[in-house]
Amino acid sequence: MAAEMDSTIYTNLAKQHPSCVLDICGNASCLGCANSPKQGQRDPLFFYGVLNGQTETLTSITFDWLLNGRAVLEALTSTRPHFPRLRALQLRNAVNPPAQLEETPSSAVSYTGCCLLGPPWLGFLQRHANLECLAWPIEHFLPDGIQSETLEDDARDVIQTLGHRLKSLRVDAPVLNHYFDTVEMLETYSPRASGRQTAFVRSVASQMRTLRVIKVEGTVPIELRLELLKALQHCSLQKIVVIGVNWALADTWTDLEDTHGSHWRLEIGNPVLWENGIPSIQQTPLQETLLETRQDLEVLSLEVVEQPAALSILEVIAMGQAASVIELKFSGFIGAPMLYYPSPKAQVELSHLKHFHNLRYLTTAVWLAVTHEDQDLSAQIYEFWNTTTRQPVQIPQCLHHTLTEYYSPAVLAEKVAELVGPHLSLQACAHPLGVKVKALFLIQQSHHNEIFELQVLIGNKGKAMTFSGMRDENHPEKLQEKMLGREWF
């Protein structure tokens, strides 16, 4: 079935957009034409046939979940190709198995074929100076030990060119099951990862001037996320996306009793967090919390803040990008705001949204308690929300009231509005289109986890106007929106 769908997609693509896009996805190397390789073919030499005759029309090259990645990349660059119309180069999802890029034994002391600012990719970038979209693993930009002061002239020139041409930049880091506040914490875990991520921020990100979109995905310490966003203060960013295992802005559970343990749970209908029978700290009233926030950011700038390291990520974004940002997306469920019982820290973090007067789209992960009367309702909630099943959902009558009262989309839409609405800019909410807020919920199953999306339109005074959802990741409408919304193939 998958092979048939691929064949249909690329056959139709060839008819509408002949020879304009090279998309390398999974096991297959696919061009918008009918002579794509057979299922399972992995021979990188396929590139030689594909690229022959396409050099004048190719505008976008995308590698996504690429198996045997290093061999394919080496095959592409070994021909020293030149695509005069190329505007997008993307290597996505190449940081975790099974698509993780292999490293040569000598990679600790020398450039590798996967390092963007070393040969042969440095030469590729020199020949393609008009790139506007770039996606690459954050740990494969610069080799170990190379900093801005030790960059070769050719690499420095390429970075300057990218800095004045790129509109969209995506960087991926490996997804680690660890929480890292600081670069030092990551360095203890992986000195190589720490050094490479820091080098990218200080040598590459700091030179960006024309970016409109930045996407950071994977495990990057919060301290380094801050430094990255500070480095981009010269750009007029319109869309900022940060995705990881942990909530992108902060760990909002730090005030709660042993929240990183595996046994804590939150009872719906009982606003107390329990750990081994011990209640957590009591909530601080919202108004008292907001009184402790910093003065309005309109009077601040990165140059005059005495201790910029103490700022939160959203504050840093607001100081440099408040006027230009249209869309924000912060994913990651560990430490995310709890929908029914947000911590004081969560309220403080969200309060900085009031500075984004042109915000139209906000996506954020939220943590939803799934326990009621000592019963885990994950499976029942999953069935209750699953809009892709063709069979009527069978919910026990005894649970129907609980699911309807606490987990129905209408009820959750109101709770999302209560969580986010008071913190949004009044000017943004008063816009005729309002602010579209997408709340992401994680439902953990025994064999897999599922992410659901609830979209709430928030209008005047931060009130919910309409909502749609729940939609899982494979919902047909969501998949279609995702494909149509991609500016670059």
XYZ file of C-alpha atoms in Angstrom:
489
model
C 0.000 0.000 0.000
C 2.762 2.476 0.942
C 4.653 1.707 -2.256
C 1.501 2.249 -4.330
C 0.836 5.593 -2.639
C 4.436 6.722 -3.215
C 4.168 5.776 -6.871
C 0.918 7.735 -7.265
C 2.301 10.805 -5.506
C 5.475 11.036 -7.537
C 3.790 10.181 -10.834
C 1.327 13.041 -10.357
C 4.092 15.335 -9.140
C 6.021 14.689 -12.313
C 3.056 15.730 -14.433
C 2.561 19.012 -12.564
C 6.116 19.977 -11.635
C 8.554 18.128 -13.915
C 12.125 17.943 -12.695
C 11.808 20.673 -10.074
C 12.130 18.768 -6.801
C 14.442 16.021 -5.593
C 13.074 14.434 -2.438
C 15.064 11.705 -0.725
C 12.851 9.963 1.820
C 13.349 6.748 3.752
C 14.771 3.842 1.746
C 13.912 5.320 -1.618
C 15.440 8.085 -3.696
C 12.529 9.732 -5.448
C 12.387 12.291 -8.231
C 9.184 13.788 -9.549
C 9.086 11.352 -12.417
C 7.837 7.860 -13.160
C 11.196 6.072 -13.167
C 11.786 6.138 -9.385
C 13.708 3.173 -7.952
C 11.897 0.059 -6.882
C 10.905 -0.454 -3.272
C 13.930 -1.283 -1.128
C 16.532 -0.018 -3.594
C 19.274 1.821 -1.679
C 22.040 2.235 -4.219
C 23.402 5.811 -3.913
C 24.573 5.538 -7.535
C 20.932 6.128 -8.431
C 21.825 9.804 -8.009
C 23.928 9.781 -11.132
C 20.937 8.814 -13.248
C 18.520 11.119 -11.442
C 20.670 14.232 -11.606
C 21.660 13.877 -15.214
C 19.699 16.505 -17.137
C 18.045 18.042 -14.055
C 20.659 20.627 -13.135
C 18.918 23.579 -14.780
C 15.508 23.102 -13.144
C 16.102 21.696 -9.653
C 15.014 24.159 -6.944
C 14.786 22.037 -3.789
C 16.644 19.035 -2.379
C 15.161 17.434 0.724
C 16.519 14.443 2.653
C 14.043 13.182 5.274
C 14.520 10.066 7.445
C 17.306 9.044 5.107
C 18.705 5.550 5.647
C 22.308 4.913 4.620
C 22.606 8.674 4.807
C 26.358 9.142 4.710
C 26.725 7.082 1.521
C 23.916 8.999 -0.181
C 25.357 12.388 0.795
C 28.807 11.382 -0.407
C 27.327 10.180 -3.711
C 25.591 13.518 -4.228
C 28.630 15.672 -3.508
C 31.142 13.451 -5.305
C 29.834 14.640 -8.683
C 30.434 18.309 -7.745
C 26.975 19.234 -9.073
C 25.780 22.762 -9.736
C 22.075 23.651 -9.625
C 21.700 27.313 -10.590
C 18.068 27.472 -9.432
C 18.558 25.688 -6.099
C 16.900 27.565 -3.227
C 16.391 24.888 -0.563
C 18.713 22.250 0.899
C 17.284 20.183 3.742
C 18.649 17.235 5.705
C 15.911 16.489 8.242
C 15.504 13.820 10.919
C 19.059 12.548 10.607
C 20.024 12.619 14.286
C 18.379 9.505 15.741
C 18.256 5.838 14.724
C 17.540 4.451 12.214
C 18.431 7.531 10.163
C 21.316 8.792 12.328
C 24.350 9.869 10.344
C 27.338 7.593 10.860
C 30.617 9.149 11.892
C 34.055 8.088 10.731
C 36.647 7.125 13.370
C 38.648 10.223 12.438
C 35.716 12.597 12.865
C 37.042 13.823 16.216
C 40.034 15.452 14.594
C 39.039 16.130 10.995
C 36.220 17.190 8.710
C 33.769 14.483 7.631
C 31.631 14.150 4.558
C 28.551 15.133 6.597
C 30.006 18.360 8.023
C 28.323 21.276 6.265
C 31.199 23.732 6.630
C 33.924 21.292 5.645
C 34.711 19.575 2.353
C 32.913 18.547 0.252
C 29.799 20.399 1.443
C 31.639 23.690 1.837
C 32.314 23.615 -1.891
C 28.664 22.749 -2.532
C 27.562 25.842 -0.593
C 30.067 28.009 -2.469
C 28.532 26.880 -5.742
C 25.009 27.533 -4.463
C 25.084 31.012 -2.986
C 21.352 31.667 -3.440
C 19.996 29.231 -0.845
C 17.029 30.618 1.093
C 16.077 27.525 3.075
C 18.509 25.311 4.995
C 17.956 22.381 7.352
C 20.881 20.441 8.851
C 21.818 18.629 12.080
C 23.121 21.182 14.574
C 26.062 18.929 15.447
C 27.150 18.608 11.815
C 27.787 22.234 10.916
C 31.310 22.587 12.312
C 33.921 19.959 13.167
C 35.170 19.516 16.706
C 37.468 22.216 18.006
C 36.524 24.839 15.420
C 35.313 28.177 16.792
C 34.528 31.498 15.129
C 38.084 32.739 15.643
C 39.586 29.645 14.002
C 37.263 29.432 11.002
C 38.927 29.273 7.635
C 38.259 32.204 5.305
C 36.179 30.091 2.898
C 33.914 28.888 5.705
C 33.610 32.404 7.101
C 32.601 33.753 3.680
C 29.962 31.031 3.233
C 28.481 31.811 6.656
C 28.307 35.502 5.753
C 26.537 34.647 2.506
C 24.040 32.412 4.301
C 23.506 35.114 6.891
C 22.328 37.562 4.236
C 20.299 35.101 2.133
C 18.576 32.535 4.353
C 14.908 33.015 5.161
C 14.300 29.654 6.842
C 16.678 27.655 9.062
C 16.027 24.358 10.804
C 18.509 22.586 13.065
C 17.988 19.122 14.574
C 19.698 17.715 17.661
C 19.540 14.122 18.927
C 16.546 13.417 21.168
C 17.874 12.397 24.588
C 15.877 11.182 27.572
C 17.636 13.632 29.853
C 16.849 17.160 30.992
C 19.586 19.751 30.481
C 19.286 23.247 31.925
C 22.843 24.282 31.119
C 25.559 23.639 28.566
C 27.683 22.302 31.407
C 25.109 19.589 32.116
C 25.162 18.511 28.459
C 28.958 18.631 28.436
C 29.052 16.161 31.322
C 26.821 13.833 29.334
C 28.426 14.410 25.897
C 31.372 16.828 25.498
C 31.217 16.466 21.707
C 27.530 17.406 21.495
C 28.033 20.358 23.819
C 30.997 21.677 21.851
C 29.344 21.331 18.457
C 26.044 22.908 19.514
C 27.819 25.833 21.137
C 30.041 26.341 18.086
C 26.988 26.480 15.824
C 25.287 29.132 17.948
C 28.355 31.347 18.273
C 29.842 30.920 14.800
C 26.801 30.442 12.551
C 23.577 31.615 14.212
C 25.182 34.871 15.336
C 25.765 35.829 11.685
C 22.132 35.447 10.569
C 20.451 38.676 9.451
C 17.533 37.801 7.130
C 15.845 34.804 8.780
C 12.073 34.763 8.964
C 11.681 31.192 10.289
C 13.777 29.322 12.854
C 13.061 25.756 13.960
C 15.025 23.938 16.654
C 14.203 20.290 17.229
C 15.709 17.825 19.709
C 17.690 18.081 22.926
C 19.295 21.500 23.212
C 19.917 22.863 26.755
C 17.641 25.741 27.742
C 20.732 27.889 28.325
C 21.818 27.306 24.723
C 18.311 27.910 23.377
C 18.476 31.290 25.079
C 21.850 32.049 23.548
C 20.601 30.976 20.121
C 17.597 33.303 20.255
C 19.766 36.159 21.485
C 22.101 35.502 18.558
C 19.164 35.942 16.163
C 18.144 39.347 17.543
C 19.166 41.041 14.264
C 16.563 39.029 12.317
C 12.877 39.925 12.009
C 11.595 36.465 12.843
C 8.001 35.667 11.982
C 7.862 32.015 13.027
C 9.710 30.346 15.896
C 9.422 26.601 16.531
C 11.152 24.753 19.384
C 10.443 21.023 19.792
C 11.906 18.536 22.240
C 11.109 16.012 24.939
C 10.966 18.789 27.537
C 8.725 21.835 27.195
C 10.592 24.373 25.112
C 10.271 27.364 27.436
C 11.024 26.005 30.900
C 10.390 23.227 33.382
C 7.187 24.431 35.037
C 7.133 21.509 37.442
C 10.155 22.568 39.480
C 7.976 23.867 42.338
C 6.182 20.563 42.676
C 7.053 17.608 44.884
C 9.443 15.185 43.142
C 7.798 15.714 39.764
C 10.548 13.963 37.803
C 9.825 10.669 39.535
C 7.894 7.991 37.692
C 5.168 7.511 40.303
C 3.667 10.973 40.724
C 0.208 11.594 39.356
C -2.463 14.268 39.276
C -6.048 13.479 40.187
C -8.717 15.145 38.075
C -11.196 16.860 40.382
C -8.670 17.073 43.214
C -6.186 19.970 42.812
C -3.392 18.323 44.761
C -0.302 16.618 43.398
C 0.487 13.456 45.345
C 3.780 11.673 45.810
C 3.793 8.696 48.143
C 0.687 10.059 49.815
C 2.201 13.500 50.516
C 0.371 16.549 49.064
C 2.382 19.055 47.052
C 2.792 22.768 47.689
C -0.345 24.886 47.389
C -0.920 27.016 44.308
C -0.111 30.723 44.391
C -3.015 32.940 43.217
C -2.565 34.126 39.644
C -2.633 37.847 40.480
C 0.098 37.464 43.102
C 2.204 35.543 40.593
C 1.872 38.144 37.862
C 2.849 40.921 40.250
C 6.259 39.295 40.473
C 6.916 39.460 36.727
C 9.406 41.906 35.318
C 8.580 45.391 34.129
C 7.103 45.720 30.658
C 9.529 44.690 27.956
C 8.828 47.791 25.886
C 11.372 49.670 28.002
C 13.976 46.921 27.860
C 16.446 45.731 25.276
C 19.135 43.081 25.230
C 21.780 45.802 25.475
C 20.502 47.334 28.731
C 19.456 44.238 30.686
C 22.010 43.844 33.459
C 21.712 40.055 33.696
C 20.310 38.767 30.383
C 21.049 35.184 31.398
C 18.274 35.489 33.997
C 15.649 36.188 31.333
C 13.248 33.514 30.176
C 13.166 32.324 26.565
C 9.875 34.073 25.821
C 11.214 37.333 27.274
C 14.254 37.165 25.020
C 12.056 36.511 21.990
C 9.795 39.405 22.954
C 12.665 41.851 23.293
C 14.013 41.132 19.846
C 11.011 39.884 17.873
C 7.749 41.014 19.524
C 6.765 43.253 16.615
C 7.434 40.703 13.860
C 6.400 37.329 15.317
C 3.237 35.858 13.815
C 3.590 32.230 14.918
C 5.067 30.498 17.972
C 5.286 26.757 18.589
C 6.624 25.240 21.805
C 6.412 21.475 22.088
C 7.718 18.945 24.615
C 5.552 17.445 27.339
C 7.893 17.020 30.314
C 7.566 20.199 32.362
C 4.737 21.566 30.191
C 1.940 23.606 31.845
C -0.644 21.441 33.578
C -3.998 22.206 32.020
C -6.194 21.966 35.100
C -3.620 23.048 37.676
C -0.885 25.218 36.092
C 1.965 25.992 38.457
C 2.936 29.585 39.310
C 6.013 29.202 37.127
C 3.861 28.179 34.162
C 1.710 31.262 34.633
C 4.770 33.495 34.743
C 6.189 31.945 31.561
C 2.923 32.355 29.678
C 2.450 35.927 30.922
C 5.119 37.152 28.479
C 2.776 36.388 25.579
C 1.164 39.767 26.218
C 3.970 41.482 24.287
C 3.213 39.752 20.959
C 0.624 42.079 19.445
C 0.801 40.515 15.956
C 0.602 36.904 17.097
C -1.837 34.862 15.000
C -0.845 31.253 15.763
C 0.293 29.684 19.024
C 0.986 25.977 19.488
C 1.972 24.605 22.871
C 2.146 21.271 24.631
C 0.076 20.961 27.797
C 0.081 18.248 30.421
C -3.261 16.605 31.081
C -3.978 14.499 34.151
C -5.515 11.158 33.181
C -6.253 9.723 36.638
C -9.674 9.902 38.265
C -10.691 8.145 41.473
C -7.447 6.187 41.417
C -8.093 4.876 37.904
C -5.883 5.496 34.885
C -8.186 6.569 32.052
C -5.579 6.785 29.290
C -7.088 3.994 27.190
C -10.623 5.315 27.586
C -9.566 8.887 26.714
C -7.747 7.601 23.665
C -10.894 5.870 22.436
C -13.007 8.895 23.356
C -10.854 11.199 21.218
C -9.926 8.864 18.408
C -11.637 10.435 15.409
C -9.989 8.062 12.930
C -11.765 4.900 14.104
C -14.620 3.807 11.881
C -16.426 1.824 14.559
C -18.555 3.553 17.209
C -16.530 4.138 20.354
C -17.574 1.836 23.167
C -17.323 3.715 26.471
C -18.554 2.091 29.723
C -21.578 3.981 31.019
C -19.959 4.461 34.416
C -17.120 6.443 32.795
C -19.169 8.404 30.310
C -19.968 11.203 32.761
C -16.311 11.585 33.811
C -15.068 11.672 30.222
C -17.726 14.182 29.224
C -17.165 16.418 32.242
C -13.375 16.561 32.130
C -12.148 15.346 28.719
C -14.660 16.373 26.070
C -13.201 18.745 23.434
C -15.688 21.479 24.390
C -14.653 21.398 28.056
C -10.945 21.240 27.229
C -11.300 24.142 24.779
C -12.608 26.299 27.633
C -9.742 25.179 29.867
C -7.184 25.991 27.156
C -8.717 29.448 26.825
C -8.507 29.879 30.601
C -4.851 28.791 30.572
C -3.655 30.922 27.664
C -6.280 33.617 27.034
C -5.507 35.926 30.004
C -1.855 36.124 28.920
C -2.357 36.968 25.234
C -2.029 40.485 23.924
C -5.392 42.265 23.959
C -4.458 43.769 20.613
C -3.789 40.326 19.115
C -7.060 38.936 20.493
C -9.014 41.899 19.112
C -7.818 41.195 15.566
C -10.706 40.074 13.307
C -9.014 36.678 12.918
C -8.214 36.348 16.627
C -5.413 34.032 17.793
C -5.479 30.347 16.825
C -4.176 28.310 19.745
C -3.312 24.658 19.196
C -2.989 22.655 22.397
C -1.087 19.371 22.115
C -1.999 16.492 24.444
C 0.006 13.308 24.990
C -1.889 10.112 25.720
C 0.454 7.331 26.799
C -0.489 3.809 25.794
C 1.131 0.525 26.753
C 2.615 0.019 23.283
C 2.727 3.545 21.892
C 2.090 7.197 22.657
C -0.340 9.351 20.702
C -0.372 13.130 20.363
C -3.739 14.815 19.905
C -4.375 18.376 18.816
C -7.170 20.704 19.890
C -7.458 24.030 18.075
C -9.128 26.924 19.892
C -9.822 30.323 18.344
C -9.383 32.970 21.033
C -10.909 36.377 20.453
C -11.737 39.529 22.382
C -10.760 39.554 26.051
C -9.066 36.170 25.686
C -12.302 34.204 25.401
C -12.774 31.042 23.336
C -14.826 31.694 20.202
C -14.737 28.355 18.376
C -12.782 25.104 18.564
C -12.031 22.032 16.448
C -10.569 18.644 17.336
C -9.460 16.296 18.759
C -7.161 15.267 15.891
C -4.382 12.726 16.142
C -1.149 12.940 14.148
C -2.548 10.794 11.329
C -5.828 12.617 10.921
C -6.364 13.191 7.162
C -7.141 16.893 7.576
C -4.058 17.442 9.716
C -1.800 15.657 7.238
C -3.216 17.697 4.376
C -2.780 20.973 6.261
C 0.799 20.042 7.084
C 1.670 19.331 3.468
C -0.089 22.403 2.077
C 1.474 24.612 4.739
C 5.028 23.746 3.805
C 6.676 26.666 2.072
C 9.558 24.448 0.994
C 8.927 20.928 -0.246
